[in-house]
Every structure is written in structure tokens, then in C-alpha cells.
Amino acid sequence: MARISHLASLLAVANCTFAAKWIGEVKEVNGVKYQCKCYSDNKCWPTATDWAALNTTVGGVLRRAVPPGAVCHNTIGNVSTYSAEACTNVQANWLNEQFLTDDPIANLWPLYTNNTCLPTSDPNTPCTQGFYGTYVIMATKKEHIKAGVDFARENNIRLVIRNTGHDFMGRSTGYEALVINTHSFKEAKFVKKYTGPGKWKGSAATVGAGVQGRELYRQAFAQSPPVVIVGGECPTVGWAGGYVQGGGHGPLSTIYGMGADNILSFDTVTAKGEYVTANAEENPDLFWALKGGGPSTFAVVTSITVKTFPEIPTAGTILNINTTHTNDTAVFNKGFEIFHNLSNHYVDNGMFVYFELNLGRLHIAPFVAPRMDEAKLKSALKPLFDQLDAAKIPYDAYTKAFPTFFEFYIDMFEDEQPNQNSVVGGRLFSRKDIAENGTAVADAILFASQPTNDTVGFSVGHIVDPGVGNPVVDNAIHPKWRNASSFVITNVIMDGTESWEMKKDRERIQTHIVGKAFREAGPDGASYVNEGDLNEPNWQTSYWGSNYPKLLKLKKKWDPEGVFYTQTTPGTENWEVIDYGRKLCKKG
Ligand SMILES: Cc1cc2nc3c(=O)[nH]c(=O)nc-3n(C[C@H](O)[C@H](O)[C@H](O)COP(=O)(O)OP(=O)(O)OC[C@H]3O[C@@H](n4cnc5c(N)ncnc54)[C@H](O)[C@@H]3O)c2cc1C
Ligand SMILES: *[C@@H]1O[C@H](CO)[C@@H](O)[C@H](O)[C@H]1NC(C)=O
Ligand SMILES: *[C@@H]1O[C@H](CO)[C@@H](O)[C@H](O)[C@H]1NC(C)=O
Ligand SMILES: *[C@@H]1O[C@H](CO)[C@@H](O)[C@H](O)[C@H]1NC(C)=O
Ligand SMILES: *[C@@H]1O[C@H](CO)[C@@H](O)[C@H](O)[C@H]1NC(C)=O
Ligand SMILES: *[C@@H]1O[C@H](CO)[C@@H](O)[C@H](O)[C@H]1NC(C)=O
Ligand SMILES: *[C@@H]1O[C@H](CO)[C@@H](O)[C@H](O)[C@H]1NC(C)=O
Ligand SMILES: *[C@@H]1O[C@H](CO)[C@@H](O)[C@H](O)[C@H]1NC(C)=O
Ligand SMILES: *[C@@H]1O[C@H](CO)[C@@H](O)[C@H](O)[C@H]1NC(C)=O
Ligand SMILES: *[C@@H]1O[C@H](CO)[C@@H](O)[C@H](O)[C@H]1NC(C)=O
């Protein structure tokens, strides 16, 4: 007995010493006290020996995080990086999404790399690390992920999980972070009959963390018989990473619900470094939270099992109104209002609609009409065409039908362009908002095309109601999605060379001018964590509504030390990135 208590006190001392090493810098900024994670200018930063030991643990897949543009610069720090050939290749691929997602650390939204180390044609310009991390684990096994999570937790350093680097809001970048890259987790297995926990007895697929949208659709289509999965519209966006953990809408969401509504099971590595399965029977609380409760918040997901559905015929319409048709602002605006006012009608018909809007240009590409042929879609869109014609609005439109969703998707969805600079925001308008305040909602969206005299905007809309196909679902997604009608992303466009102060001013325009107009026109709506505003007021309720208190409790249970962090996700209210986007610190 005495021996045991002696041991216990020894352990207590050991813990205490350990804790002292563990604690990062204490700072006071504007009267607020912060306790920071460990950074390279602190004593608690891991030594070269520590990093080498980590590299051994992960079988040699630890890499220095080198910005993709470094090959166009002579040096980064004191390391030579220039290569004419590699530089030409990066320059040629700078707008190629697949190239960027294949890179270990590239981010598709350069604002969140601090627009650093761009692929310049002058190799003498300096390349700095910006908000890219310091090291990256190119994980190929779940053991590598565990080793990275353990290392970050034990050394109290910032951890970033990076799948495709698609995140609009900087959630897969972090100054001096240890990055875990999950891009190699490419396995997908399909079964005709799911036999695991829960009520579902239909077909299913188990999808690795690194599988991307179009790859997944393609593999689903290759099954016999072919199947479909609820995923996003972008070909290269990850599926099992941020997409599902944030909720995930897509072209089939009106008929089948959100991505997260269809999940049967998750395999994860938790903040404590444990391999944990979460489904209807095992760890149901974590299962609930991972379905829409926020990316990089509760665990690192290694694979997901999801329902698959039989392939279905799908038709689509593409419609344009732009300067080819009219230069009259009043005519253009009226055309947009007529189109958008019918949002509830489209979703009542099981449709999803993707549209882009900027000054004088409306590009609807496409209206997605699952289970419809050309005649059915034309009749579903008749109210739209009739109203446009009656108001003498010029436009161009064409409709095509396909035997399967996959063929439709490949033909009618367009690729997007990465490496653009903008501050992002967005709002979900409910059915009630559209029915009662449709004109004001349309006006707010039009206003976002030019929110101030010296800024322009670009909006991406998704008309979708996951509540049509999945009216009652118990998961972490904001309940307002069940009454959704139109979800619009707004961008305040920048050129990337703005000063820090100017960037903050663009954020102000997004939050307090564009965002304010959206919140006022759509008071019954909500916001979406994957495509929202980092400065969203009352983000807890705006992103999760009545689910937030439960998510906060679960964050404290599954990640009590704050190993995982991304801005505006559950439990991060006391954390802040200070020092012009550098250090992650906890208040108090
Ligand atoms: C062009 C474009 C189109 C889009 N289209 C859609 C769409 O149709 N529908 C939709 O709902 N959303 C869409 N999005 C938003 C998309 O859902 C988010 O950007 C999402 O975060 C991307 O996830 P990712 O894993 O691919 O990206 P990443 O940037 O790599 O990661 C995003 C976040 O998820 C975390 N994360 C990644 N993998 C894991 C993991 N395995 N475990 C734990 N955390 C992880 C990261 O740490 C980060 O916080 C789109 C975005 C873009 C840029
Ligand atoms: C990790 O080890 C591998 C194999 O020995 C080596 O190639 C790589 O450079 C090491 N990584 C770092 C960051 O030193
Ligand atoms: C490069 O810089 C790092 C840190 O700034 C230093 O530790 C290292 O010794 C330098 N290497 C060379 C070759 O000068
Ligand atoms: C980010 O960019 C700004 C402006 O170029 C610069 O002043 C700042 O030092 C950069 N931060 C980092 C971490 O590189
Ligand atoms: C709108 O203006 C542009 C530029 O002046 C012109 O090319 C175009 O023909 C105009 N469109 C119409 C419908 O008049
Ligand atoms: C305008 O619409 C026409 C179809 O009528 C299309 O060909 C053209 O690409 C559109 N222009 C823009 C800038 O979107
Ligand atoms: C749009 O809907 C509103 C009701 O929300 C209605 O008052 C308005 O007349 C409609 N506008 C058009 C162009 O249909
Ligand atoms: C924006 O421009 C309009 C028209 O030129 C002008 O009347 C208005 O005062 C300007 N607003 C601001 C905030 O500068
Ligand atoms: C959704 O709409 C229904 C009926 O219109 C209403 O009863 C319900 O409260 C709404 N749910 C939310 C979350 O707004
Ligand atoms: C409609 O929008 C206007 C303008 O934003 C707003 O003031 C009003 O409160 C909204 N009304 C309803 C019923 O949502």
C-alpha cells in the first residue's frame, strides 16, 4: 500500500514536469491573457530528435511542409528550392484542382496560406512559409494518423487535418502546424446488402477518407447494378472529410437528404489516439456528432460506411441570362427574382438547382431533375418559362435527359476554378423566407454582386431541401435544413495583394454589409459551417441551432484538451488565432 502511494506521488511529480514542458507561451494582448500552443520560438517546441523519432514511428512518411510555389523561388529560409522544370509545371497547373488536391499541403483558397510563395516568374522574390504548416505526415495507414494525433497532443502543437485543401475558410491550413494528409486513403468497397448496426438493410459502401467526389461517383456507377451516393457537386471535393462532417449537400440532396443523413458508420482516430468505431450501436453519441457537427472537431475520420441507392434517370436544364441577352439592370433583376422566387416549387418537385450570379450574369448550371425525363422537366419548369416570357425577360435555355444520374453529372456539371481570392459567407433561406419575403431575398442576393462602390461579389446558389426526402433525421445538422429552400454562398472578391487591414475590411463587408442584408431578408434561415463566414455572428446557433448545447458537451467529452481546432466549430469559443494569423491560443 505504502509502495503504491509512493509510486502515485512519483507519477504526480512526473505529470507535473510533463505539464510544465507542455505549456506554451503565456501572452497578454489588449488586456486579454492567452495561453498558446507551442511554436518554434518557444522552449516547448519539439526538438530535431523528437521530429526524427516521429518520422521513425510513421515509417519515414514525415515531410517538411514545402509550399507548392517554392520551386519558383530560389530559397525558402536557407533551403534552395528553385527548379525551372518544376516551376513551369506548377504554373501550368495553378488553376488545376486535381493537381492542387494531390499536393501534400496546397490550399485551394490562397487567402488562407497568406497568399505566400506564389508561383512567380521572378525566383528572387522571397518565399515564406505563411500559414502552411511546418511538417506534414503523408499518412497511408491509420497508425500514421494516430502517431500524428498523439505527437500533437503530447507536444501541445497545432494539428491540421488536410484532405483535399478545398476548405474556403482556412480550415486545412495553420501556421507552424503539424499537418496530417489523408489523401492516400483511397479505398472504396461496395456491398449489396449492409449487415451492420442500424435499420438499413439495403446496399452500402465503405469509403476511405481520401476518396474525392467524382472518383466516388465513378466507382458507384461501375457497380453492377450501378448505384448512387449523396455527394457534393464539385468533382475534386473530398467526400469522407470535411464534406460529411459539415453536413454535405449535393445534387441528390432534395430526394435523399444531406450526405451526413445517409451515414451508417464511421471509423476514427480520436483526440486521445484511440481507434474508435461510431455507429448506431457503438459510441452513438460520437456517431451523432460526426454527422454534421463540424469538420476536424470530434475525431479524425479514416473511413465511412454510407447507404447507396439504385441509379436513376436524371434530366437537367441549363439557363443563362447575361449581357448577350440584356444590359438593362431592371430586366435582369426581374429575371433573377422570377427564377429565385420559385425555389419552393423546384424543391417540391425533388429538384436541386445550382446557380452562379454576378453583375449582369445569371448562370444556372444546371437544374437537376432526378427521376425525370425531358418532358417532365420541361413541365416542372413551365411556371418559370411562362413568367419569364410574360415579363419579356430574354434568356437561353436547353434541356437534356440521361438514363442515369452519373451520365447526367459528367455532362452537365462544370469544373470550378481554384486559387481565387475572396472572403466567403453564406446563408440558408428557409421555405418560409422565400414564401413570405421572396422579393427581399432576391434583392439581397442581387445586392451581393456589388455590396459597396469599390467591391464586387460573386454568389453561388444551391436550391435544395433535404427535408423533402429525409424529413426526420436525428443528427447534428442544423434542424433548419429540413425546411430549407435556397442556400447561397457569397464572395467579396479580392485580388490577393491586399494588406492585412484591407483583408479585415473585406471581412467586415462580408459580415456586416452582405451578411447583414442576408440575415435581415431571411430571418427564418441559418448558416452552413462548410460554406460560411468565419465571423458569422452567433455562429453556434447560426450553424447548429438547437443542436449546439449537445455538440458542446460532446466536444468536451471527446476532445477535452482541444487537440482539434478549426474556427467556429463546437467548443472553440475560448480559442483564438492571434498575432496576424499565427498563434493559436486559449484565453485565460
Ligand atoms: C469548389 C468547391 C465546391 C464545393 N461543393 C460543395 C458541395 O457541393 N456541397 C457541400 O456540402 N460542400 C461543398 N463544398 C464545401 C466543402 O464541403 C468543404 O470545403 C469541405 O470542408 C471540404 O472537405 P475536404 O475534406 O475536401 O477539404 P479539406 O480542406 O482538406 O478539409 C476541410 C476540413 O475538414 C477537415 N477534415 C478533412 N478530412 C478530415 C478527416 N478525415 N477527419 C476529420 N477532419 C477532416 C479539415 O481539417 C478541415 O477542417 C465545396 C467547396 C469547394 C471549394
Ligand atoms: C523521414 O524519413 C525519410 C526516410 O528516411 C526521409 O526521406 C525524410 O526526409 C524524413 N523526413 C524528415 C522531415 O526529415
Ligand atoms: C538553416 O536555418 C536553420 C534555422 O533557421 C538552422 O537551424 C540551420 O542550421 C541552417 N542550415 C544551414 C545549412 O545553414
Ligand atoms: C502574411 O503576409 C503579410 C503581408 O504580406 C506579412 O506582413 C506577414 O508577415 C505574413 N505572415 C506570415 C506568417 O507569413
Ligand atoms: C451589352 O453590352 C455589351 C458591351 O457594350 C454589348 O457587347 C452587348 O451586345 C450588349 N447586349 C445587348 C443585348 O445589347
Ligand atoms: C451568356 O449566355 C450565353 C448563352 O446564351 C453563353 O453562351 C455565354 O457563355 C454566357 N456568357 C457568360 C459570360 O456567362
Ligand atoms: C416573389 O415572391 C413574393 C412573396 O414572397 C411576392 O410578393 C412577389 O410578387 C414575387 N415576385 C415575383 C416576380 O414573382
Ligand atoms: C457610391 O457611389 C454613389 C454614386 O456615385 C454615391 O452617390 C455614393 O455616395 C457612394 N457611396 C459611398 C459610400 O461612397
Ligand atoms: C419546419 O416547418 C414546419 C412546417 O412549416 C414547422 O412545423 C417546423 O417547426 C419547421 N422547423 C424548423 C426547424 O423551422
Ligand atoms: C423581409 O426583408 C426585409 C428586408 O431585409 C426585412 O426588413 C423584413 O424584416 C423581412 N420580412 C420578413 C417577414 O422576413
PDB file of C-alpha atoms in Angstrom, residues 488-574:
ATOM      1  CA  VAL A 488     -26.384  30.907 -51.228  1.00  0.00           C
ATOM      2  CA  ILE A 489     -22.617  31.352 -50.833  1.00  0.00           C
ATOM      3  CA  THR A 490     -21.396  34.926 -51.167  1.00  0.00           C
ATOM      4  CA  ASN A 491     -17.902  36.045 -52.098  1.00  0.00           C
ATOM      5  CA  VAL A 492     -16.423  39.501 -51.698  1.00  0.00           C
ATOM      6  CA  ILE A 493     -13.823  39.396 -54.448  1.00  0.00           C
ATOM      7  CA  MET A 494     -10.212  40.398 -53.790  1.00  0.00           C
ATOM      8  CA  ASP A 495      -7.010  40.261 -55.787  1.00  0.00           C
ATOM      9  CA  GLY A 496      -4.854  38.707 -53.079  1.00  0.00           C
ATOM     10  CA  THR A 497      -2.343  41.519 -52.744  1.00  0.00           C
ATOM     11  CA  GLU A 498      -4.350  43.413 -50.117  1.00  0.00           C
ATOM     12  CA  SER A 499      -2.754  44.446 -46.838  1.00  0.00           C
ATOM     13  CA  TRP A 500      -3.873  42.768 -43.616  1.00  0.00           C
ATOM     14  CA  GLU A 501      -6.016  45.822 -42.810  1.00  0.00           C
ATOM     15  CA  MET A 502      -7.635  45.711 -46.245  1.00  0.00           C
ATOM     16  CA  LYS A 503      -8.378  41.990 -45.812  1.00  0.00           C
ATOM     17  CA  LYS A 504     -10.040  42.776 -42.479  1.00  0.00           C
ATOM     18  CA  ASP A 505     -12.076  45.450 -44.244  1.00  0.00           C
ATOM     19  CA  ARG A 506     -13.261  42.923 -46.852  1.00  0.00           C
ATOM     20  CA  GLU A 507     -14.246  40.615 -43.985  1.00  0.00           C
ATOM     21  CA  ARG A 508     -16.209  43.485 -42.485  1.00  0.00           C
ATOM     22  CA  ILE A 509     -18.052  43.982 -45.782  1.00  0.00           C
ATOM     23  CA  GLN A 510     -18.862  40.275 -45.943  1.00  0.00           C
ATOM     24  CA  THR A 511     -20.150  40.062 -42.374  1.00  0.00           C
ATOM     25  CA  HIS A 512     -21.706  43.448 -41.756  1.00  0.00           C
ATOM     26  CA  ILE A 513     -22.911  44.534 -45.181  1.00  0.00           C
ATOM     27  CA  VAL A 514     -23.610  41.410 -47.257  1.00  0.00           C
ATOM     28  CA  GLY A 515     -24.234  39.066 -44.313  1.00  0.00           C
ATOM     29  CA  LYS A 516     -26.433  41.632 -42.604  1.00  0.00           C
ATOM     30  CA  ALA A 517     -28.606  42.027 -45.711  1.00  0.00           C
ATOM     31  CA  PHE A 518     -28.963  38.243 -45.940  1.00  0.00           C
ATOM     32  CA  ARG A 519     -29.832  37.803 -42.267  1.00  0.00           C
ATOM     33  CA  GLU A 520     -32.446  40.537 -42.471  1.00  0.00           C
ATOM     34  CA  ALA A 521     -34.080  39.237 -45.643  1.00  0.00           C
ATOM     35  CA  GLY A 522     -34.054  35.656 -44.343  1.00  0.00           C
ATOM     36  CA  PRO A 523     -34.684  35.815 -40.604  1.00  0.00           C
ATOM     37  CA  ASP A 524     -36.020  32.233 -40.569  1.00  0.00           C
ATOM     38  CA  GLY A 525     -32.805  30.832 -42.113  1.00  0.00           C
ATOM     39  CA  ALA A 526     -29.479  29.508 -40.876  1.00  0.00           C
ATOM     40  CA  SER A 527     -25.861  29.170 -41.991  1.00  0.00           C
ATOM     41  CA  TYR A 528     -23.635  26.310 -43.116  1.00  0.00           C
ATOM     42  CA  VAL A 529     -20.290  25.683 -41.468  1.00  0.00           C
ATOM     43  CA  ASN A 530     -18.584  24.349 -44.627  1.00  0.00           C
ATOM     44  CA  GLU A 531     -19.525  27.358 -46.696  1.00  0.00           C
ATOM     45  CA  GLY A 532     -19.965  30.245 -44.327  1.00  0.00           C
ATOM     46  CA  ASP A 533     -18.491  33.316 -42.727  1.00  0.00           C
ATOM     47  CA  LEU A 534     -15.618  32.960 -40.231  1.00  0.00           C
ATOM     48  CA  ASN A 535     -17.049  35.984 -38.455  1.00  0.00           C
ATOM     49  CA  GLU A 536     -20.670  34.814 -38.517  1.00  0.00           C
ATOM     50  CA  PRO A 537     -22.422  36.452 -35.559  1.00  0.00           C
ATOM     51  CA  ASN A 538     -23.724  33.893 -33.033  1.00  0.00           C
ATOM     52  CA  TRP A 539     -22.134  31.144 -35.106  1.00  0.00           C
ATOM     53  CA  GLN A 540     -23.116  28.473 -32.592  1.00  0.00           C
ATOM     54  CA  THR A 541     -26.834  28.876 -33.230  1.00  0.00           C
ATOM     55  CA  SER A 542     -26.424  30.047 -36.788  1.00  0.00           C
ATOM     56  CA  TYR A 543     -24.568  26.840 -37.779  1.00  0.00           C
ATOM     57  CA  TRP A 544     -26.231  24.301 -35.459  1.00  0.00           C
ATOM     58  CA  GLY A 545     -29.366  25.820 -33.902  1.00  0.00           C
ATOM     59  CA  SER A 546     -30.807  23.797 -31.039  1.00  0.00           C
ATOM     60  CA  ASN A 547     -28.175  21.072 -31.522  1.00  0.00           C
ATOM     61  CA  TYR A 548     -25.352  23.272 -30.279  1.00  0.00           C
ATOM     62  CA  PRO A 549     -25.516  22.599 -26.495  1.00  0.00           C
ATOM     63  CA  LYS A 550     -25.273  18.845 -27.094  1.00  0.00           C
ATOM     64  CA  LEU A 551     -22.339  19.324 -29.500  1.00  0.00           C
ATOM     65  CA  LEU A 552     -20.501  21.433 -26.944  1.00  0.00           C
ATOM     66  CA  LYS A 553     -20.909  18.682 -24.325  1.00  0.00           C
ATOM     67  CA  LEU A 554     -19.672  16.052 -26.786  1.00  0.00           C
ATOM     68  CA  LYS A 555     -16.646  18.159 -27.760  1.00  0.00           C
ATOM     69  CA  LYS A 556     -15.673  18.334 -24.080  1.00  0.00           C
ATOM     70  CA  LYS A 557     -16.065  14.574 -23.817  1.00  0.00           C
ATOM     71  CA  TRP A 558     -14.212  13.524 -27.000  1.00  0.00           C
ATOM     72  CA  ASP A 559     -11.575  16.262 -27.220  1.00  0.00           C
ATOM     73  CA  PRO A 560     -11.202  17.760 -23.726  1.00  0.00           C
ATOM     74  CA  GLU A 561      -7.727  19.236 -24.395  1.00  0.00           C
ATOM     75  CA  GLY A 562      -8.532  20.913 -27.705  1.00  0.00           C
ATOM     76  CA  VAL A 563      -6.289  18.773 -29.910  1.00  0.00           C
ATOM     77  CA  PHE A 564      -8.507  19.579 -32.899  1.00  0.00           C
ATOM     78  CA  TYR A 565      -9.213  23.164 -33.837  1.00  0.00           C
ATOM     79  CA  THR A 566     -10.860  24.957 -36.689  1.00  0.00           C
ATOM     80  CA  GLN A 567     -12.536  28.326 -36.321  1.00  0.00           C
ATOM     81  CA  THR A 568     -16.268  28.433 -35.482  1.00  0.00           C
ATOM     82  CA  THR A 569     -16.636  24.750 -34.623  1.00  0.00           C
ATOM     83  CA  PRO A 570     -18.078  23.425 -31.348  1.00  0.00           C
ATOM     84  CA  GLY A 571     -16.075  24.223 -28.227  1.00  0.00           C
ATOM     85  CA  THR A 572     -13.704  26.732 -29.820  1.00  0.00           C
ATOM     86  CA  GLU A 573     -15.210  29.849 -28.260  1.00  0.00           C
ATOM     87  CA  ASN A 574     -12.230  30.399 -25.947  1.00  0.00           C
TER      88      ASN A 574
END
